[in-house]
XYZ file of C-alpha atoms in Angstrom:
275
model
C 4.125 64.147 43.386
C 3.239 64.121 39.795
C 4.593 61.843 36.781
C 3.956 61.659 33.254
C 2.626 58.832 31.534
C 3.729 57.568 28.028
C 1.115 57.577 25.096
C 0.109 54.119 25.350
C -0.663 54.221 28.922
C -2.220 57.601 29.018
C -4.829 56.394 26.776
C -5.272 53.268 28.843
C -5.796 55.114 31.830
C -8.105 57.416 29.910
C -10.237 54.376 28.907
C -10.507 52.934 32.164
C -11.427 55.953 33.570
C -14.164 56.243 31.454
C -15.154 52.572 32.092
C -15.370 53.681 35.711
C -12.002 51.924 36.834
C -10.433 54.116 39.011
C -9.524 52.160 42.462
C -6.313 50.914 41.206
C -4.784 54.408 40.836
C -3.191 55.393 44.046
C -4.632 58.507 45.916
C -1.521 59.875 46.655
C -0.137 60.135 43.080
C -1.154 62.929 41.084
C -1.194 61.591 37.218
C -0.776 64.359 34.655
C -0.472 64.319 30.917
C -1.795 64.170 27.640
C -4.131 61.803 26.127
C -3.290 60.900 22.653
C -6.191 59.143 20.566
C -5.588 56.948 17.665
C -7.026 57.846 14.105
C -10.906 57.481 14.131
C -13.379 57.429 11.104
C -15.826 59.143 13.501
C -15.749 61.588 16.291
C -15.540 60.629 19.734
C -17.857 61.608 22.417
C -15.577 63.075 24.802
C -18.587 63.551 27.310
C -19.437 60.039 27.483
C -21.346 58.553 30.302
C -21.415 54.609 31.126
C -25.194 53.819 30.774
C -26.653 51.491 33.481
C -29.731 49.667 33.346
C -31.519 47.412 36.179
C -31.250 43.698 35.511
C -34.391 42.328 35.948
C -34.642 40.314 39.621
C -35.837 36.500 37.629
C -32.115 36.955 35.646
C -29.115 36.201 37.775
C -26.337 38.167 36.933
C -23.243 36.422 35.204
C -20.260 35.918 37.548
C -17.903 36.161 34.490
C -16.595 33.595 31.856
C -17.009 29.802 32.438
C -16.309 26.636 30.804
C -19.569 25.351 29.444
C -21.243 22.721 30.977
C -22.820 19.871 29.054
C -26.532 19.218 29.449
C -27.447 16.290 32.109
C -28.047 12.896 30.105
C -31.426 11.806 31.244
C -30.796 8.029 32.323
C -33.039 5.501 31.644
C -34.186 2.987 34.349
C -33.387 -0.912 33.437
C -37.182 -1.711 33.952
C -37.785 0.958 31.185
C -34.947 -0.258 28.952
C -36.277 -3.728 29.274
C -40.160 -2.576 28.385
C -38.674 -0.588 25.303
C -36.765 -3.538 24.003
C -40.011 -5.743 24.803
C -42.373 -3.532 22.761
C -39.668 -3.519 19.654
C -40.006 -7.241 19.844
C -43.676 -6.954 19.688
C -43.767 -4.688 16.781
C -41.091 -6.712 14.686
C -42.817 -9.723 14.956
C -46.079 -8.551 13.951
C -45.046 -8.726 10.539
C -44.801 -12.081 9.028
C -42.088 -11.612 6.702
C -39.477 -10.170 9.303
C -37.755 -12.823 11.653
C -36.438 -11.785 14.795
C -33.559 -14.086 16.248
C -31.593 -11.908 18.472
C -30.935 -8.291 19.022
C -26.953 -8.895 20.027
C -24.720 -8.021 17.545
C -23.613 -10.846 14.851
C -20.386 -12.128 14.952
C -18.381 -13.219 12.011
C -15.105 -15.339 11.841
C -12.822 -15.405 9.009
C -11.936 -18.775 7.810
C -10.004 -20.401 5.079
C -11.898 -21.792 2.029
C -9.991 -24.452 0.325
C -11.063 -24.751 -3.041
C -10.421 -27.955 -4.981
C -8.035 -28.314 -7.788
C -9.826 -29.797 -10.729
C -8.367 -32.991 -12.311
C -8.017 -32.289 -16.412
C -7.439 -35.300 -18.303
C -4.193 -35.422 -19.975
C -1.867 -37.462 -21.563
C 1.173 -35.447 -21.279
C 2.620 -33.810 -17.980
C 4.273 -30.767 -19.571
C 3.441 -27.906 -17.631
C 6.048 -25.401 -18.869
C 7.297 -23.947 -22.531
C 9.250 -21.136 -24.065
C 8.467 -20.401 -27.703
C 8.743 -18.150 -30.801
C 6.674 -18.078 -33.136
C 7.372 -17.089 -36.649
C 5.194 -16.120 -39.540
C 6.367 -15.250 -43.066
C 4.326 -13.830 -46.180
C 1.089 -14.822 -44.228
C 1.867 -18.392 -45.749
C 4.468 -20.048 -43.316
C 3.960 -20.297 -39.760
C 7.269 -21.410 -37.570
C 6.764 -22.632 -33.939
C 10.223 -23.447 -32.289
C 10.648 -24.208 -28.753
C 13.589 -22.396 -26.795
C 15.861 -22.487 -23.730
C 14.698 -20.785 -20.894
C 17.391 -18.599 -20.817
C 17.652 -17.620 -24.367
C 20.517 -15.508 -25.862
C 20.568 -16.452 -29.513
C 17.652 -14.652 -30.974
C 19.156 -12.635 -33.855
C 20.915 -16.319 -35.016
C 17.691 -18.033 -34.818
C 15.655 -15.586 -36.571
C 18.153 -15.499 -39.313
C 17.903 -19.140 -39.539
C 14.128 -19.411 -39.441
C 14.112 -16.514 -42.150
C 16.719 -18.760 -44.617
C 14.303 -21.894 -44.035
C 11.158 -19.678 -45.106
C 12.848 -18.367 -48.246
C 13.939 -22.256 -49.127
C 10.727 -23.187 -48.564
C 8.769 -20.413 -50.173
C 10.861 -20.217 -52.970
C 10.952 -16.296 -52.923
C 12.404 -13.354 -50.971
C 10.558 -12.649 -47.820
C 9.796 -8.904 -47.251
C 6.975 -9.235 -44.563
C 7.335 -11.327 -41.416
C 6.782 -11.337 -37.891
C 8.097 -12.929 -34.441
C 6.252 -13.103 -31.137
C 7.243 -15.349 -27.987
C 5.122 -17.469 -25.484
C 6.207 -18.083 -21.855
C 4.590 -20.351 -19.689
C 4.010 -20.067 -16.967
C 5.603 -16.593 -17.122
C 5.334 -14.321 -14.420
C 2.905 -16.470 -12.862
C 3.866 -17.555 -9.284
C 0.538 -19.642 -8.250
C 0.864 -23.327 -8.483
C -2.410 -23.699 -9.214
C -1.711 -22.817 -12.911
C 0.914 -25.781 -12.981
C -1.578 -28.603 -13.072
C -4.208 -26.989 -14.828
C -2.986 -28.357 -18.584
C -5.947 -26.800 -20.384
C -4.848 -23.440 -19.412
C -1.735 -23.857 -21.173
C -3.368 -25.282 -24.273
C -6.087 -22.892 -24.268
C -2.562 -19.797 -24.321
C -1.234 -21.773 -26.977
C -4.340 -21.665 -29.250
C -4.507 -17.920 -28.717
C -1.166 -17.559 -29.436
C -1.685 -19.355 -32.643
C -4.728 -17.527 -33.658
C -2.881 -14.322 -33.497
C -1.058 -15.562 -36.399
C -3.371 -17.524 -38.135
C -6.316 -15.372 -38.648
C -4.246 -13.104 -41.432
C -3.383 -16.096 -43.230
C -4.267 -16.542 -46.979
C -4.294 -19.280 -49.205
C -3.454 -22.770 -48.020
C -0.790 -21.961 -45.090
C 1.958 -24.632 -43.963
C 2.985 -24.875 -40.403
C 6.469 -26.235 -39.093
C 6.483 -27.812 -35.538
C 10.302 -27.625 -34.123
C 10.755 -29.329 -30.952
C 9.243 -32.264 -29.213
C 7.356 -30.504 -26.479
C 5.496 -28.419 -28.884
C 4.629 -31.393 -31.218
C 3.072 -32.900 -28.468
C 1.137 -30.440 -27.161
C -0.186 -29.670 -30.916
C -1.882 -33.492 -30.597
C -3.265 -32.181 -27.649
C -5.230 -29.149 -28.829
C -8.924 -29.576 -29.776
C -9.419 -30.550 -32.977
C -11.467 -27.490 -34.428
C -8.246 -25.591 -33.703
C -7.438 -23.577 -36.873
C -3.786 -24.850 -36.979
C -5.164 -28.558 -37.190
C -6.758 -27.677 -40.590
C -3.348 -26.952 -41.974
C -0.356 -29.138 -43.358
C 2.165 -29.941 -40.543
C 5.791 -30.824 -40.252
C 7.543 -31.556 -36.954
C 11.576 -31.178 -36.613
C 13.611 -30.487 -34.011
C 14.051 -26.994 -32.704
C 15.580 -23.955 -34.342
C 18.624 -23.799 -31.563
C 19.531 -27.442 -32.273
C 19.610 -26.903 -35.873
C 21.700 -23.811 -35.138
C 24.123 -25.516 -32.945
C 24.357 -28.938 -34.935
C 24.432 -28.267 -38.652
C 24.229 -31.650 -39.451
C 20.589 -31.952 -38.652
C 19.138 -29.370 -40.950
C 19.313 -31.982 -43.997
C 17.037 -34.270 -42.167
C 14.842 -31.392 -41.293
C 14.703 -30.123 -45.013
C 13.668 -33.422 -46.283
C 10.881 -33.846 -43.387
C 9.601 -30.303 -44.382
C 9.525 -31.148 -48.011
C 7.916 -34.350 -47.622
C 4.914 -33.078 -45.145
C 4.267 -29.739 -46.522
C 4.535 -30.596 -50.376
C 3.323 -33.763 -50.790
C 0.424 -32.828 -52.816
C 2.407 -30.395 -54.920
């Protein structure tokens, strides 16, 4: 009986026959067909014969593929290990600058470190403040307290501008406004008891205005807390060299117009007493 193989089986049978693998073919079946070769860039030798080489007796023939086995690790006897450690100690102790206490690993424990809060001398207990600073024509500085939740910014700005124009007796074309909030977004209770930090922030805030002053500037402190903190500032602070008037805060003047007359008299007396 004969059977015809397809293209792939025919080529596979031909290749196996060249390799000498024919035992799997049945002797009762006669295989006939045409061998189809794939395209090759070189000519294939049809009379290929496998070359057999003798294997040296010293080389053990391979029995197939297998997983690579790791090399055995040489074990050190306990006596040799102790001798090695003793030799290492001896070598390290030979140097006078090296001190060997123990070869065991060092364990470090995490502990909480408490930093004592420094007690700063102060005559006041002010720990929070909200300020608005106004500077007009680089000649007049108004520092006013405002509520923590402040919603009347534009009205207070117009009031401050009218006061500045009345005090300087001239239209104001150049002015600036900034805010200071202490402690602001800080949540660390350490800052609440450090009034020296608050005074430092206030001094830096004032310096941002006064560094561009010309002539003899004038200062208006509007609010009890800002007036108290002013007294706590160091004597070499730049604002201490200017004439100062102390009045109620601008939000109070805005809500209670009757207070404006008293505030005006105080500012005239404190700022222009030598004029």
